Tab-separated table of C-alpha atoms in Angstrom:
chain	number	residue	atom	x	y	z
A	1	MET	CA	6.490	-23.792	32.859
A	2	THR	CA	9.889	-24.283	31.259
A	3	ALA	CA	11.717	-25.250	34.482
A	4	THR	CA	12.697	-28.882	34.944
A	5	PRO	CA	10.892	-30.129	36.942
A	6	PRO	CA	7.928	-27.807	36.229
A	7	ALA	CA	7.306	-25.312	38.951
A	8	VAL	CA	3.777	-24.195	38.064
A	9	THR	CA	1.426	-24.982	40.931
A	10	ASP	CA	-2.250	-25.733	40.586
A	11	GLU	CA	-2.995	-22.517	42.346
A	12	LEU	CA	-0.974	-20.496	39.922
A	13	ALA	CA	-2.663	-22.184	36.914
A	14	GLU	CA	-6.094	-21.573	38.472
A	15	ASN	CA	-5.304	-17.919	39.131
A	16	LEU	CA	-4.225	-17.449	35.502
A	17	ARG	CA	-7.356	-19.163	34.253
A	18	ARG	CA	-9.502	-16.879	36.301
A	19	ARG	CA	-7.684	-13.760	35.204
A	20	LEU	CA	-7.285	-14.670	31.480
A	21	GLY	CA	-10.201	-16.970	30.775
A	22	ASP	CA	-9.946	-20.563	29.472
A	23	THR	CA	-9.243	-19.566	25.831
A	24	ALA	CA	-6.340	-17.206	26.654
A	25	PHE	CA	-4.989	-19.641	29.199
A	26	VAL	CA	-4.794	-22.456	26.626
A	27	GLU	CA	-3.166	-20.113	24.114
A	28	LEU	CA	-0.599	-18.873	26.607
A	29	THR	CA	0.249	-22.434	27.647
A	30	THR	CA	0.572	-23.410	23.936
A	31	MET	CA	2.913	-20.534	23.205
A	32	VAL	CA	5.097	-21.275	26.243
A	33	ALA	CA	5.284	-24.911	25.216
A	34	VAL	CA	6.211	-23.985	21.600
A	35	GLU	CA	8.930	-21.646	22.740
A	36	ASN	CA	10.284	-24.218	25.203
A	37	LEU	CA	10.361	-26.830	22.442
A	38	ARG	CA	12.123	-24.480	20.057
A	39	SER	CA	14.699	-23.508	22.701
A	40	ARG	CA	15.422	-27.134	23.541
A	41	LEU	CA	15.648	-28.073	19.903
A	42	ASN	CA	18.043	-25.232	19.202
A	43	SER	CA	20.178	-26.243	22.131
A	44	ALA	CA	20.290	-29.870	21.115
A	45	LEU	CA	21.295	-28.958	17.602
A	46	GLY	CA	23.945	-26.521	18.830
A	47	LEU	CA	22.287	-23.534	17.298
A	48	ARG	CA	23.415	-20.182	18.701
A	49	SER	CA	22.390	-16.585	18.207
A	50	GLN	CA	23.102	-15.196	14.795
A	51	GLY	CA	23.456	-11.618	16.152
A	52	PHE	CA	20.319	-10.242	14.525
A	53	SER	CA	19.253	-8.509	17.652
A	54	ASP	CA	22.547	-6.641	17.788
A	55	ALA	CA	21.571	-4.752	14.551
A	56	CYS	CA	17.803	-4.499	15.385
A	57	ALA	CA	17.859	-3.623	19.021
A	58	ILE	CA	15.771	-0.628	20.081
A	59	PRO	CA	17.743	1.587	22.404
A	60	PRO	CA	16.221	2.287	25.781
A	61	GLY	CA	14.133	5.445	25.945
A	62	ARG	CA	15.332	8.388	27.804
A	63	ARG	CA	13.361	9.250	30.957
A	64	THR	CA	12.340	12.719	31.870
A	65	ALA	CA	12.704	14.189	35.354
A	66	ASP	CA	9.110	12.958	36.193
A	67	GLY	CA	9.997	9.341	35.075
A	68	ALA	CA	8.208	9.414	31.761
A	69	VAL	CA	9.789	7.832	28.649
């Protein structure tokens, strides 16, 4: 949805609507649009990462021999 030009097909949208239901589909679409707007606004204003995730990142879990975390 955030690609320019948009790459979401009618078939993909219909598949998501069937799986999620209309309400969740609208909510998902809204949140993607909000994040896209925020990202484009930050880019236009020259805002960059402040490094917060560097201090808050959760280290990857260690996997056991059977693949569990």
